[in-house]
mmCIF file with all atom_site columns, C-alpha atoms in Angstrom:
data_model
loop_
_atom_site.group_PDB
_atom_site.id
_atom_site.type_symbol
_atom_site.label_atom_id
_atom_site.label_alt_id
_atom_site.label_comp_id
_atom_site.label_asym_id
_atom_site.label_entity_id
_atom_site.label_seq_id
_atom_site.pdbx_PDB_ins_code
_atom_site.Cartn_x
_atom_site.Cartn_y
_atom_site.Cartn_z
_atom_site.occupancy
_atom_site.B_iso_or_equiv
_atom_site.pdbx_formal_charge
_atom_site.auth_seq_id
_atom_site.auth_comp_id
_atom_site.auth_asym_id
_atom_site.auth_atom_id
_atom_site.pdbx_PDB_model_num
ATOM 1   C CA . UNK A 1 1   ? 0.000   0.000   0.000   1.00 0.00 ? 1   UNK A CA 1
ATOM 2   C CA . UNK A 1 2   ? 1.171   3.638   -0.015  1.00 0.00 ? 2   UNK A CA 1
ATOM 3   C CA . UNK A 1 3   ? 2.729   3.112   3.372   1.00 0.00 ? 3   UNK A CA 1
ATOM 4   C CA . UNK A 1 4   ? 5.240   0.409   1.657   1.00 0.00 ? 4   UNK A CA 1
ATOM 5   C CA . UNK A 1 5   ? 3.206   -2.897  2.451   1.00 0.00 ? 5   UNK A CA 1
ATOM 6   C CA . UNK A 1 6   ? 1.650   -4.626  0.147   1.00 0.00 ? 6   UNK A CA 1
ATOM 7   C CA . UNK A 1 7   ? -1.925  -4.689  -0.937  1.00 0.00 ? 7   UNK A CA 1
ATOM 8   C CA . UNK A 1 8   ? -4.650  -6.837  1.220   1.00 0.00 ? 8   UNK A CA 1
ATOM 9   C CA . UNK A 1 9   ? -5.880  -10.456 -0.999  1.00 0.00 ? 9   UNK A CA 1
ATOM 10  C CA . UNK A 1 10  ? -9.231  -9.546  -2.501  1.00 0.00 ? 10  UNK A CA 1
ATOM 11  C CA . UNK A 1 11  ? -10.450 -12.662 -1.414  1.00 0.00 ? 11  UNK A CA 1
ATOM 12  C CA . UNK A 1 12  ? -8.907  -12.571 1.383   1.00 0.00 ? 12  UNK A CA 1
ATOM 13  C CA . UNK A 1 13  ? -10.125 -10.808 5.475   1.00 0.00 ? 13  UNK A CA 1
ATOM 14  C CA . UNK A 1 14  ? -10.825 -7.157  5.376   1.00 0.00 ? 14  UNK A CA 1
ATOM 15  C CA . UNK A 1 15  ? -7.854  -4.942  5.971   1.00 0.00 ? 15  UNK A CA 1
ATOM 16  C CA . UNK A 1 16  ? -6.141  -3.994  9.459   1.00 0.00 ? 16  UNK A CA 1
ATOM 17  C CA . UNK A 1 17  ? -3.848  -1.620  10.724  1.00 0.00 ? 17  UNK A CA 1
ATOM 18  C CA . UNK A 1 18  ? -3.572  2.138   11.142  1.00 0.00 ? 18  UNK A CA 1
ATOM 19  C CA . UNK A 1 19  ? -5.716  4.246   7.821   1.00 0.00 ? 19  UNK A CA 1
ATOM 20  C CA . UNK A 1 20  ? -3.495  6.241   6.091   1.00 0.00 ? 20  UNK A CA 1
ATOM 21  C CA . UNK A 1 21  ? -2.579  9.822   7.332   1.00 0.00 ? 21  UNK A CA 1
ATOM 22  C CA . UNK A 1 22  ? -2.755  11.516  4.198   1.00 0.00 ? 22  UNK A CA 1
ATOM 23  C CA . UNK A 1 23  ? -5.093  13.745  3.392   1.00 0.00 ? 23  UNK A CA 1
ATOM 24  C CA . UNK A 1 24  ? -7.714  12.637  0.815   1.00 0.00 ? 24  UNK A CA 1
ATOM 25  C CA . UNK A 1 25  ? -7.078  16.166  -0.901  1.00 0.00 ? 25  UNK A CA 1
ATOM 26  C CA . UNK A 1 26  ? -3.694  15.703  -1.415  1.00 0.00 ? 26  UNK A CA 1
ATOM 27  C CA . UNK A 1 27  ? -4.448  11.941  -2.991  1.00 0.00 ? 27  UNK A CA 1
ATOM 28  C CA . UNK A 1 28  ? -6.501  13.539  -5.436  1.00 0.00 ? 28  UNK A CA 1
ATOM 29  C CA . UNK A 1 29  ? -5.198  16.733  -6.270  1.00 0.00 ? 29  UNK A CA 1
ATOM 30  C CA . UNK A 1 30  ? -8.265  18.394  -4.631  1.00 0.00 ? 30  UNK A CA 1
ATOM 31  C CA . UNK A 1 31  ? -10.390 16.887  -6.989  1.00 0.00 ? 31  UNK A CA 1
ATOM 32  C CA . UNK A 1 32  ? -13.777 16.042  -4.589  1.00 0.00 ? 32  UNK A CA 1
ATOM 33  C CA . UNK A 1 33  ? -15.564 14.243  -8.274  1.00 0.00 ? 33  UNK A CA 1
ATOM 34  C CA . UNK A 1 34  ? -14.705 12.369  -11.295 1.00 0.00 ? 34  UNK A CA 1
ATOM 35  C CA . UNK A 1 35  ? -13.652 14.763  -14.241 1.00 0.00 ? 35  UNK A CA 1
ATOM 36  C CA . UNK A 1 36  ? -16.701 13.679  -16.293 1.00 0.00 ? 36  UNK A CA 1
ATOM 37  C CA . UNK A 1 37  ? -19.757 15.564  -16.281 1.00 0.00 ? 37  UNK A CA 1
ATOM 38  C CA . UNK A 1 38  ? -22.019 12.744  -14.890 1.00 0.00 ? 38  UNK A CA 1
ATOM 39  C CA . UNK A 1 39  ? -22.836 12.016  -11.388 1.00 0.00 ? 39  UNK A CA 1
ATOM 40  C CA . UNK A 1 40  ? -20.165 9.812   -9.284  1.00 0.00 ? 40  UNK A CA 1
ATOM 41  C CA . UNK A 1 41  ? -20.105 5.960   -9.019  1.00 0.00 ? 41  UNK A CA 1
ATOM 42  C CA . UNK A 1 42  ? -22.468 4.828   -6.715  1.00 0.00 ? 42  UNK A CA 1
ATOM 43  C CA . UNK A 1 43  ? -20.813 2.801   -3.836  1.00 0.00 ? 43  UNK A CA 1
ATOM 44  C CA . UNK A 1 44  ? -22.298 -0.528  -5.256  1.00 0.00 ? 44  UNK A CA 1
ATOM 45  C CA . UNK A 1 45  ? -20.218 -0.078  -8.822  1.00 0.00 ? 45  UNK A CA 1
ATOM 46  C CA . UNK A 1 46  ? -17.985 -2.969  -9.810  1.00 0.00 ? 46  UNK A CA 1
ATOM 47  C CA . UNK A 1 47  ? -14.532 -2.131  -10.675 1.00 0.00 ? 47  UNK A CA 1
ATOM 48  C CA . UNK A 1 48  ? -12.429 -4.624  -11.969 1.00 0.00 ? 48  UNK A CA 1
ATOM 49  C CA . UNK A 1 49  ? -8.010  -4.757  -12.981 1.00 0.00 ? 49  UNK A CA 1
ATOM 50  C CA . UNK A 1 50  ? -7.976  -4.737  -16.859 1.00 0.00 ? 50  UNK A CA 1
ATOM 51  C CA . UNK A 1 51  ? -4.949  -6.399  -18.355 1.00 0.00 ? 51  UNK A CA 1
ATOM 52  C CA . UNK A 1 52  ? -3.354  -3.356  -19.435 1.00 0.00 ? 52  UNK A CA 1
ATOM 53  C CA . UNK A 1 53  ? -4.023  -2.413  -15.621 1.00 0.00 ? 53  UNK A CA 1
ATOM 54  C CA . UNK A 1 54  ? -2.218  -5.468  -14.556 1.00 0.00 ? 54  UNK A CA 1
ATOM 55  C CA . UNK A 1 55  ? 0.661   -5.046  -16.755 1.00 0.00 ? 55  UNK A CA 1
ATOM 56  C CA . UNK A 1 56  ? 0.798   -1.295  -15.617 1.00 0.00 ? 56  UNK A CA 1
ATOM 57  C CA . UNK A 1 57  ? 0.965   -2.356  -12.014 1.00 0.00 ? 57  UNK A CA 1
ATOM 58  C CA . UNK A 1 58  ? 5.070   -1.699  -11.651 1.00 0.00 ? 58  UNK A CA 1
ATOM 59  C CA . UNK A 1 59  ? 4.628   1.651   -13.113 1.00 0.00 ? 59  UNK A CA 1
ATOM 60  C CA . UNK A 1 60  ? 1.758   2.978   -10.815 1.00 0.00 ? 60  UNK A CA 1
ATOM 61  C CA . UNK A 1 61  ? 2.172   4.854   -7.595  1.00 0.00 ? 61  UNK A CA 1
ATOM 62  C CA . UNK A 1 62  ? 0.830   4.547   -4.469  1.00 0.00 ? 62  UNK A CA 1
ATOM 63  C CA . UNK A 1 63  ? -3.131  4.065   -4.256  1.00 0.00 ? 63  UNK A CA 1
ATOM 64  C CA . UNK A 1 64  ? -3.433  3.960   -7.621  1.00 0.00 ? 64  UNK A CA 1
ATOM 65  C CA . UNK A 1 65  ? -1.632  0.999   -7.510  1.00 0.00 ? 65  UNK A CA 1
ATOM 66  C CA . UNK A 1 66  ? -3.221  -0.322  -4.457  1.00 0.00 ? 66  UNK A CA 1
ATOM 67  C CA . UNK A 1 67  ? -6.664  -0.094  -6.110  1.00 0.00 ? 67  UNK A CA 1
ATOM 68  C CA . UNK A 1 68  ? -5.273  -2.346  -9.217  1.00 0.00 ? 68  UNK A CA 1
ATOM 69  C CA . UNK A 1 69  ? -4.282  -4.795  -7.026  1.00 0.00 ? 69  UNK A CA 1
ATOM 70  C CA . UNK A 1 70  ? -7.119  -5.082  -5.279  1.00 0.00 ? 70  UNK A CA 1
ATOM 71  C CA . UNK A 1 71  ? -8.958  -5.170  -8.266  1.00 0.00 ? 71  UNK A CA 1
ATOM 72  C CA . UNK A 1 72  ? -7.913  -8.466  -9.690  1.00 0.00 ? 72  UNK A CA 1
ATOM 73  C CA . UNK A 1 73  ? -11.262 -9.892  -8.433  1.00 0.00 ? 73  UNK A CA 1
ATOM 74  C CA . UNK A 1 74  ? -14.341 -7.472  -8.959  1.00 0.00 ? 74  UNK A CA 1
ATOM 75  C CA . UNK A 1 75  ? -14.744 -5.502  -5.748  1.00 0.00 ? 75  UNK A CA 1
ATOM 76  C CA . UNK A 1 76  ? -17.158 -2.467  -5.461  1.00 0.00 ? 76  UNK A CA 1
ATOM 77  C CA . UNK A 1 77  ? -16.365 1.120   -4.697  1.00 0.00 ? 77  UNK A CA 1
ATOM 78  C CA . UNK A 1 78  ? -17.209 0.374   -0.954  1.00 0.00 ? 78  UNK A CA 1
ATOM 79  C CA . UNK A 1 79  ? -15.199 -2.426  -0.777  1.00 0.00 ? 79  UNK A CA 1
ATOM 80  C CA . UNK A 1 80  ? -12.135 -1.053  -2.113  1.00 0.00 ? 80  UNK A CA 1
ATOM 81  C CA . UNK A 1 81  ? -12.440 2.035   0.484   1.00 0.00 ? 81  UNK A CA 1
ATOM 82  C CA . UNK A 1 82  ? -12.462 -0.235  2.741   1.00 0.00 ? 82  UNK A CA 1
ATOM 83  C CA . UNK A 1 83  ? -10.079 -2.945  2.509   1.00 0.00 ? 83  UNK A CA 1
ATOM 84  C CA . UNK A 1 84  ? -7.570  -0.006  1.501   1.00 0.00 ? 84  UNK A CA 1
ATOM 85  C CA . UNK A 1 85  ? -8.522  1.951   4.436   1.00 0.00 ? 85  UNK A CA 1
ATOM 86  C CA . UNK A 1 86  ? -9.117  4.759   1.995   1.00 0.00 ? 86  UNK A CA 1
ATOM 87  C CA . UNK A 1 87  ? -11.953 7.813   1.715   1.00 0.00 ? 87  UNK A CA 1
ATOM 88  C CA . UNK A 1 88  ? -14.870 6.882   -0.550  1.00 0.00 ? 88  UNK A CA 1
ATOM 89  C CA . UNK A 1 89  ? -14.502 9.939   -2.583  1.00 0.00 ? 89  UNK A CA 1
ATOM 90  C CA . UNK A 1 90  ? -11.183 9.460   -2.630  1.00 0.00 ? 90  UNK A CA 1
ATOM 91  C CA . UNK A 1 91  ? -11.155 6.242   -4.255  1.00 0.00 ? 91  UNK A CA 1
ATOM 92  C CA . UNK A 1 92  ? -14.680 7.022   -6.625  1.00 0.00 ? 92  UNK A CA 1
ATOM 93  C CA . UNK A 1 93  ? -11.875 9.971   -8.148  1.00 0.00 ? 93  UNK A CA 1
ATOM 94  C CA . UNK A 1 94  ? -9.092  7.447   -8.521  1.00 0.00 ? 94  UNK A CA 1
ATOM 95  C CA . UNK A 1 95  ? -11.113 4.476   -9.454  1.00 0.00 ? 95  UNK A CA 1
ATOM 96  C CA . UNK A 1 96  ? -12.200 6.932   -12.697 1.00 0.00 ? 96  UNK A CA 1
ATOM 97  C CA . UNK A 1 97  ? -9.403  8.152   -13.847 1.00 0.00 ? 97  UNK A CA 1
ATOM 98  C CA . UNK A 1 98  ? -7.812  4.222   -13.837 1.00 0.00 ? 98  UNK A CA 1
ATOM 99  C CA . UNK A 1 99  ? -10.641 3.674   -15.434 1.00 0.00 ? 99  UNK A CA 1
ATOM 100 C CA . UNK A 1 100 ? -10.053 6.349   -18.250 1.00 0.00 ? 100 UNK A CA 1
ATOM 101 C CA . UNK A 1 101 ? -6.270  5.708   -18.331 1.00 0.00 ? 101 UNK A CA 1
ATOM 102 C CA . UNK A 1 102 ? -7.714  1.853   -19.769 1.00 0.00 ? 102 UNK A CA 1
ATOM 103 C CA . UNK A 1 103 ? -6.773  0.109   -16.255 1.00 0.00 ? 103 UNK A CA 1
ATOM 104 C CA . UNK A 1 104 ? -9.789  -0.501  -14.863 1.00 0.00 ? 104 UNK A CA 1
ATOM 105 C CA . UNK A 1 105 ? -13.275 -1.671  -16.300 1.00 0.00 ? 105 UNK A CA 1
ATOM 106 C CA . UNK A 1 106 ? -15.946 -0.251  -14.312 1.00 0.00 ? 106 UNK A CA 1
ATOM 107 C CA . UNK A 1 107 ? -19.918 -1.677  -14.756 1.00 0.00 ? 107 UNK A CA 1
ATOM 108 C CA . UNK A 1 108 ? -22.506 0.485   -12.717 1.00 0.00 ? 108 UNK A CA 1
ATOM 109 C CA . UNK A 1 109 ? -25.547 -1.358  -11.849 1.00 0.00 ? 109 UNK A CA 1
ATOM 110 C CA . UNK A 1 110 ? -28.949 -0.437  -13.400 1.00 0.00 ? 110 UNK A CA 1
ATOM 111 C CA . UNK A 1 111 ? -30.347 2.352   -11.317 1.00 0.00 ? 111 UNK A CA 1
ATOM 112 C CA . UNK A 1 112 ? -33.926 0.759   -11.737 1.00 0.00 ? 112 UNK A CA 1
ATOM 113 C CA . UNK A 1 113 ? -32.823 -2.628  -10.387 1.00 0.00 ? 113 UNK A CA 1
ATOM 114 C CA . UNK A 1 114 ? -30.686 -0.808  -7.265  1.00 0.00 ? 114 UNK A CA 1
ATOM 115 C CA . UNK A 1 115 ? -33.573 1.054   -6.559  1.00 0.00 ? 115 UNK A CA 1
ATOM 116 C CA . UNK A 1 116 ? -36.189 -2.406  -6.562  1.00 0.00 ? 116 UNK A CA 1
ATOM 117 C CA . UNK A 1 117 ? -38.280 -2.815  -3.302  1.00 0.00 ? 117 UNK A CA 1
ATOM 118 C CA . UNK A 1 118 ? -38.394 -6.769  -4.382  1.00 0.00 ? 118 UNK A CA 1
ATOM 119 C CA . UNK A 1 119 ? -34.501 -6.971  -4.042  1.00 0.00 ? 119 UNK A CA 1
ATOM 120 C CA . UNK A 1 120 ? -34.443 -5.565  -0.560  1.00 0.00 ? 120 UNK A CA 1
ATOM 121 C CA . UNK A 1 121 ? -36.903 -7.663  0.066   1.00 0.00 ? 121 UNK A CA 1
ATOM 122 C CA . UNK A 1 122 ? -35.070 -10.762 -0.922  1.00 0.00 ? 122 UNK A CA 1
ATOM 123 C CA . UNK A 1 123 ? -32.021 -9.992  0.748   1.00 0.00 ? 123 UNK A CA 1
ATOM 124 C CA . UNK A 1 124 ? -33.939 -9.039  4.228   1.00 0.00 ? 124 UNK A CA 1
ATOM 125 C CA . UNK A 1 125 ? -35.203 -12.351 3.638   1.00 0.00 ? 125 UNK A CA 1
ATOM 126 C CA . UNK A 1 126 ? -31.980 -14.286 3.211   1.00 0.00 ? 126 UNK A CA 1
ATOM 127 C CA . UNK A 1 127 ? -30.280 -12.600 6.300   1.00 0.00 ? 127 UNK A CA 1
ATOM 128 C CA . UNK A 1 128 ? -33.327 -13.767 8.506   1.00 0.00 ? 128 UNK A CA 1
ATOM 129 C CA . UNK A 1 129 ? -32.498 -17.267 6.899   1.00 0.00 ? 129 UNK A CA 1
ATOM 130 C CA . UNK A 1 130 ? -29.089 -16.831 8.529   1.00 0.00 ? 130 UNK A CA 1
ATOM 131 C CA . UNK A 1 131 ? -28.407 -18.754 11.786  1.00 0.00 ? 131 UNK A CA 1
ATOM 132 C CA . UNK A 1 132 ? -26.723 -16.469 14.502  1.00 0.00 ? 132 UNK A CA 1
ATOM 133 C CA . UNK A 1 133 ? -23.774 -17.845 16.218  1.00 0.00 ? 133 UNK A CA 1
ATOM 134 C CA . UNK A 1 134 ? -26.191 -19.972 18.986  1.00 0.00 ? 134 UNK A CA 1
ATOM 135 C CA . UNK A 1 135 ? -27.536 -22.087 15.350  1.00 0.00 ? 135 UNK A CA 1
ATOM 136 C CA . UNK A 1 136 ? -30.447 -19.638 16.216  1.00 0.00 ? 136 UNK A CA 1
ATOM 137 C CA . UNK A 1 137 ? -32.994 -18.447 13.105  1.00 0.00 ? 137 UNK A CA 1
ATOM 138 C CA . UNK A 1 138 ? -33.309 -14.599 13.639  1.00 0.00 ? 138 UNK A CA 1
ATOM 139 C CA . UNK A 1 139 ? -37.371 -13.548 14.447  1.00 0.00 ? 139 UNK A CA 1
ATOM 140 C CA . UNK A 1 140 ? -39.831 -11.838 12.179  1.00 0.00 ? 140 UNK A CA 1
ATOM 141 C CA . UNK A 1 141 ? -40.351 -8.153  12.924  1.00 0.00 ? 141 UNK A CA 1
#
């Protein structure tokens, strides 16, 4: 990471240790959005390492390269911040301009399926479905 150690495993625990001291402003120039006119990524986008990303790895600094790393396995905005210990914004700005240097392929989710009372739905469901640590089936409302 930008502190000299290497990257966390994507598939691996979340990250640990002391977040970085630097200021997000100075990661990103002051930059607080993407250069692009559009809104930013929302925090549920899927970034993934392109080859070219890969192959760049050597030759990027710091976070940058810390985000390609982590990126070998498609992580999401959120998850990135936080396995790198990094501000959202912070990596949302760096996570586009990887993406517009051809290192990373970014796929934003359809705003009418995020947005689906049926898929909350679903997912309250399956957690419910989840035994707590006693083996236990969590109660209805």
């Amino acid at each position: 990471m930008a502190d000299g150690t290497p990257p966390p495993d994507p598939s691996g625990p979340d990250a640990v240790g002391p977040a970085s001291a630097v200021r997000p402003f100075l990661v990103t120039a002051g930059r607080v959005a993407a250069g692009g006119d559009g809104p930013s990524m929302p925090v549920e986008t899927q970034v993934v390492a392109t080859a070219e990303g890969l192959d760049a790895l050597d030759r990027l600094a710091f976070e940058r390269h810390d985000i390609v790393a982590v990126c070998r396995l498609p992580q999401s905005i959120a998850e990135i911040a936080a396995r790198l210990r990094l501000h959202l914004n912070v990596v949302r700005v760096l996570a586009e301009d990887l993406r517009a240097a051809g290192h990373l392929t970014v796929h934003v989710p359809d705003s009418g399926v995020v947005h689906d009372a049926s898929v909350l739905r679903r997912v309250i469901e399956g957690l419910r479905a989840v035994p707590d640590s006693r083996g236990v089936l969590s109660d209805t409302d």
